Amino acid sequence: DQTGTPVATIDSLALRAVTTAQLEDGGALRDALFRVEWVEPVLGDGTGGDWVWLDEEDDTVPAYVVTRTPAGEVHSAVAEALRLVRSWLAGERFARSRLVFTAERQDPATAAVWGLVRSAQAENPGRFALVEAAD
């Protein structure tokens, strides 16, 4: 955790070899989520009209709505992110928009929230994005 205290203990670990043939089994792993894919952001024409902060949207929702990744204690941050994801998916007016989670630093709470958002991305392509801001 954040203080260096172990959060899990593993009593044993068993590994087995994987052959090249198993990895080339006709594409079963082709669609697996075992990669990081960096994409260039495309946020409209640069006029600022294609995105807003989450608390600034009005009746019209632009292509991108940006929010800061919930911070704080891991459980409460993930609960807040889950609430945001669920409300985003439930709102018909957000159907053509993408909710973008931003973070300025990585910590356990951010990592947990981003794991949740990655799962939401896999289940709802095009509805969520993650952006890590530069220092």
PDB file of C-alpha atoms in Angstrom:
ATOM      1  CA  ASP A   1       0.000   0.000   0.000  1.00  0.00           C
ATOM      2  CA  GLN A   2       1.033   3.644   0.148  1.00  0.00           C
ATOM      3  CA  THR A   3       2.889   3.105   3.413  1.00  0.00           C
ATOM      4  CA  GLY A   4       4.836   0.052   2.240  1.00  0.00           C
ATOM      5  CA  THR A   5       2.761  -2.486   4.176  1.00  0.00           C
ATOM      6  CA  PRO A   6       2.155  -5.727   2.230  1.00  0.00           C
ATOM      7  CA  VAL A   7      -1.427  -6.099   1.014  1.00  0.00           C
ATOM      8  CA  ALA A   8      -1.150  -9.766   0.006  1.00  0.00           C
ATOM      9  CA  THR A   9       0.972 -12.823   0.735  1.00  0.00           C
ATOM     10  CA  ILE A  10       1.629 -15.663  -1.709  1.00  0.00           C
ATOM     11  CA  ASP A  11       2.431 -19.015  -0.165  1.00  0.00           C
ATOM     12  CA  SER A  12       3.286 -20.762  -3.436  1.00  0.00           C
ATOM     13  CA  LEU A  13       3.460 -20.108  -7.147  1.00  0.00           C
ATOM     14  CA  ALA A  14       3.419 -22.713  -9.899  1.00  0.00           C
ATOM     15  CA  LEU A  15       4.599 -21.871 -13.410  1.00  0.00           C
ATOM     16  CA  ARG A  16       4.441 -23.885 -16.588  1.00  0.00           C
ATOM     17  CA  ALA A  17       6.141 -23.478 -19.920  1.00  0.00           C
ATOM     18  CA  VAL A  18       4.250 -22.120 -22.911  1.00  0.00           C
ATOM     19  CA  THR A  19       5.223 -23.210 -26.395  1.00  0.00           C
ATOM     20  CA  THR A  20       5.246 -21.014 -29.472  1.00  0.00           C
ATOM     21  CA  ALA A  21       2.528 -23.234 -30.949  1.00  0.00           C
ATOM     22  CA  GLN A  22       0.237 -22.437 -28.023  1.00  0.00           C
ATOM     23  CA  LEU A  23       0.707 -18.728 -28.645  1.00  0.00           C
ATOM     24  CA  GLU A  24      -0.074 -19.162 -32.344  1.00  0.00           C
ATOM     25  CA  ASP A  25      -3.253 -21.172 -31.800  1.00  0.00           C
ATOM     26  CA  GLY A  26      -5.304 -19.554 -34.523  1.00  0.00           C
ATOM     27  CA  GLY A  27      -5.949 -16.221 -32.901  1.00  0.00           C
ATOM     28  CA  ALA A  28      -7.375 -17.010 -29.482  1.00  0.00           C
ATOM     29  CA  LEU A  29      -4.958 -14.473 -27.998  1.00  0.00           C
ATOM     30  CA  ARG A  30      -5.236 -12.010 -30.874  1.00  0.00           C
ATOM     31  CA  ASP A  31      -8.138 -10.194 -29.216  1.00  0.00           C
ATOM     32  CA  ALA A  32      -6.704 -10.437 -25.700  1.00  0.00           C
ATOM     33  CA  LEU A  33      -6.043  -7.247 -23.767  1.00  0.00           C
ATOM     34  CA  PHE A  34      -2.331  -7.870 -23.261  1.00  0.00           C
ATOM     35  CA  ARG A  35      -0.973  -4.688 -24.775  1.00  0.00           C
ATOM     36  CA  VAL A  36      -0.784  -0.977 -24.222  1.00  0.00           C
ATOM     37  CA  GLU A  37      -1.755   1.006 -27.255  1.00  0.00           C
ATOM     38  CA  TRP A  38      -0.682   4.653 -27.426  1.00  0.00           C
ATOM     39  CA  VAL A  39      -2.815   6.800 -29.668  1.00  0.00           C
ATOM     40  CA  GLU A  40      -2.516  10.443 -30.612  1.00  0.00           C
ATOM     41  CA  PRO A  41      -5.331  12.446 -29.029  1.00  0.00           C
ATOM     42  CA  VAL A  42      -7.806  14.014 -31.401  1.00  0.00           C
ATOM     43  CA  LEU A  43      -9.864  16.609 -29.594  1.00  0.00           C
ATOM     44  CA  GLY A  44     -11.584  18.359 -32.447  1.00  0.00           C
ATOM     45  CA  ASP A  45     -10.406  21.416 -34.338  1.00  0.00           C
ATOM     46  CA  GLY A  46      -8.670  23.104 -31.405  1.00  0.00           C
ATOM     47  CA  THR A  47     -11.326  25.752 -30.909  1.00  0.00           C
ATOM     48  CA  GLY A  48     -12.280  24.332 -27.530  1.00  0.00           C
ATOM     49  CA  GLY A  49     -15.840  23.582 -28.539  1.00  0.00           C
ATOM     50  CA  ASP A  50     -15.431  19.805 -28.752  1.00  0.00           C
ATOM     51  CA  TRP A  51     -14.760  19.167 -25.054  1.00  0.00           C
ATOM     52  CA  VAL A  52     -15.718  20.442 -21.613  1.00  0.00           C
ATOM     53  CA  TRP A  53     -14.973  19.614 -17.996  1.00  0.00           C
ATOM     54  CA  LEU A  54     -17.557  17.263 -16.485  1.00  0.00           C
ATOM     55  CA  ASP A  55     -19.089  19.903 -14.230  1.00  0.00           C
ATOM     56  CA  GLU A  56     -19.394  22.407 -17.114  1.00  0.00           C
ATOM     57  CA  GLU A  57     -21.547  20.521 -19.616  1.00  0.00           C
ATOM     58  CA  ASP A  58     -25.009  21.852 -20.373  1.00  0.00           C
ATOM     59  CA  ASP A  59     -27.868  20.562 -22.522  1.00  0.00           C
ATOM     60  CA  THR A  60     -25.531  19.774 -25.414  1.00  0.00           C
ATOM     61  CA  VAL A  61     -22.786  17.289 -24.657  1.00  0.00           C
ATOM     62  CA  PRO A  62     -19.620  17.626 -26.791  1.00  0.00           C
ATOM     63  CA  ALA A  63     -17.560  14.746 -28.130  1.00  0.00           C
ATOM     64  CA  TYR A  64     -15.339  14.682 -25.024  1.00  0.00           C
ATOM     65  CA  VAL A  65     -16.199  15.361 -21.399  1.00  0.00           C
ATOM     66  CA  VAL A  66     -13.128  15.487 -19.155  1.00  0.00           C
ATOM     67  CA  THR A  67     -12.952  14.680 -15.449  1.00  0.00           C
ATOM     68  CA  ARG A  68     -10.124  14.283 -12.992  1.00  0.00           C
ATOM     69  CA  THR A  69      -9.535  10.741 -11.783  1.00  0.00           C
ATOM     70  CA  PRO A  70     -11.040  10.444  -8.297  1.00  0.00           C
ATOM     71  CA  ALA A  71      -8.299  10.565  -5.673  1.00  0.00           C
ATOM     72  CA  GLY A  72      -7.887   9.660  -2.030  1.00  0.00           C
ATOM     73  CA  GLU A  73      -8.307   6.287  -0.374  1.00  0.00           C
ATOM     74  CA  VAL A  74      -8.436   3.461  -2.938  1.00  0.00           C
ATOM     75  CA  HIS A  75     -11.885   2.123  -2.039  1.00  0.00           C
ATOM     76  CA  SER A  76     -13.596   5.504  -2.091  1.00  0.00           C
ATOM     77  CA  ALA A  77     -11.826   6.563  -5.322  1.00  0.00           C
ATOM     78  CA  VAL A  78     -12.937   3.383  -7.102  1.00  0.00           C
ATOM     79  CA  ALA A  79     -16.483   3.743  -5.740  1.00  0.00           C
ATOM     80  CA  GLU A  80     -16.646   7.316  -7.077  1.00  0.00           C
ATOM     81  CA  ALA A  81     -15.270   6.235 -10.470  1.00  0.00           C
ATOM     82  CA  LEU A  82     -17.779   3.391 -10.641  1.00  0.00           C
ATOM     83  CA  ARG A  83     -20.584   5.842  -9.901  1.00  0.00           C
ATOM     84  CA  LEU A  84     -19.343   8.083 -12.729  1.00  0.00           C
ATOM     85  CA  VAL A  85     -19.022   5.181 -15.189  1.00  0.00           C
ATOM     86  CA  ARG A  86     -22.496   3.849 -14.381  1.00  0.00           C
ATOM     87  CA  SER A  87     -24.158   7.255 -14.648  1.00  0.00           C
ATOM     88  CA  TRP A  88     -22.303   7.931 -17.904  1.00  0.00           C
ATOM     89  CA  LEU A  89     -23.526   4.681 -19.432  1.00  0.00           C
ATOM     90  CA  ALA A  90     -27.079   5.172 -18.141  1.00  0.00           C
ATOM     91  CA  GLY A  91     -27.440   8.700 -19.548  1.00  0.00           C
ATOM     92  CA  GLU A  92     -28.851   8.695 -23.071  1.00  0.00           C
ATOM     93  CA  ARG A  93     -27.509  12.189 -23.690  1.00  0.00           C
ATOM     94  CA  PHE A  94     -23.938  10.876 -23.246  1.00  0.00           C
ATOM     95  CA  ALA A  95     -24.337   8.081 -25.830  1.00  0.00           C
ATOM     96  CA  ARG A  96     -22.247   9.855 -28.474  1.00  0.00           C
ATOM     97  CA  SER A  97     -19.635  11.287 -26.123  1.00  0.00           C
ATOM     98  CA  ARG A  98     -16.528   9.953 -24.439  1.00  0.00           C
ATOM     99  CA  LEU A  99     -15.762  10.437 -20.739  1.00  0.00           C
ATOM    100  CA  VAL A 100     -12.047  11.174 -20.344  1.00  0.00           C
ATOM    101  CA  PHE A 101     -10.375  10.487 -16.993  1.00  0.00           C
ATOM    102  CA  THR A 102      -7.215  12.523 -16.428  1.00  0.00           C
ATOM    103  CA  ALA A 103      -4.501  12.069 -13.807  1.00  0.00           C
ATOM    104  CA  GLU A 104      -1.380  14.048 -13.005  1.00  0.00           C
ATOM    105  CA  ARG A 105       0.322  11.336 -10.981  1.00  0.00           C
ATOM    106  CA  GLN A 106       0.105   7.603 -10.500  1.00  0.00           C
ATOM    107  CA  ASP A 107      -0.646   6.238  -7.037  1.00  0.00           C
ATOM    108  CA  PRO A 108      -2.556   3.169  -5.823  1.00  0.00           C
ATOM    109  CA  ALA A 109      -5.934   4.927  -6.048  1.00  0.00           C
ATOM    110  CA  THR A 110      -5.279   6.139  -9.599  1.00  0.00           C
ATOM    111  CA  ALA A 111      -4.074   2.694 -10.649  1.00  0.00           C
ATOM    112  CA  ALA A 112      -7.209   1.061  -9.247  1.00  0.00           C
ATOM    113  CA  VAL A 113      -9.516   3.585 -10.897  1.00  0.00           C
ATOM    114  CA  TRP A 114      -7.723   3.225 -14.212  1.00  0.00           C
ATOM    115  CA  GLY A 115      -8.086  -0.558 -13.989  1.00  0.00           C
ATOM    116  CA  LEU A 116     -11.821  -0.086 -13.564  1.00  0.00           C
ATOM    117  CA  VAL A 117     -11.959   2.346 -16.491  1.00  0.00           C
ATOM    118  CA  ARG A 118      -9.952  -0.043 -18.692  1.00  0.00           C
ATOM    119  CA  SER A 119     -12.549  -2.727 -17.975  1.00  0.00           C
ATOM    120  CA  ALA A 120     -15.290  -0.255 -18.883  1.00  0.00           C
ATOM    121  CA  GLN A 121     -13.392   0.569 -22.102  1.00  0.00           C
ATOM    122  CA  ALA A 122     -13.249  -3.106 -23.048  1.00  0.00           C
ATOM    123  CA  GLU A 123     -16.982  -3.533 -22.453  1.00  0.00           C
ATOM    124  CA  ASN A 124     -17.981  -0.184 -24.007  1.00  0.00           C
ATOM    125  CA  PRO A 125     -15.583   0.722 -26.840  1.00  0.00           C
ATOM    126  CA  GLY A 126     -15.381   4.420 -27.584  1.00  0.00           C
ATOM    127  CA  ARG A 127     -17.127   5.559 -24.392  1.00  0.00           C
ATOM    128  CA  PHE A 128     -14.130   6.136 -22.089  1.00  0.00           C
ATOM    129  CA  ALA A 129     -10.528   7.330 -22.335  1.00  0.00           C
ATOM    130  CA  LEU A 130      -7.555   7.738 -20.003  1.00  0.00           C
ATOM    131  CA  VAL A 131      -5.097  10.621 -20.207  1.00  0.00           C
ATOM    132  CA  GLU A 132      -2.022  11.017 -18.037  1.00  0.00           C
ATOM    133  CA  ALA A 133      -0.992  14.662 -17.824  1.00  0.00           C
ATOM    134  CA  ALA A 134       2.684  15.536 -18.052  1.00  0.00           C
ATOM    135  CA  ASP A 135       4.399  16.974 -14.989  1.00  0.00           C
TER     136      ASP A 135
END
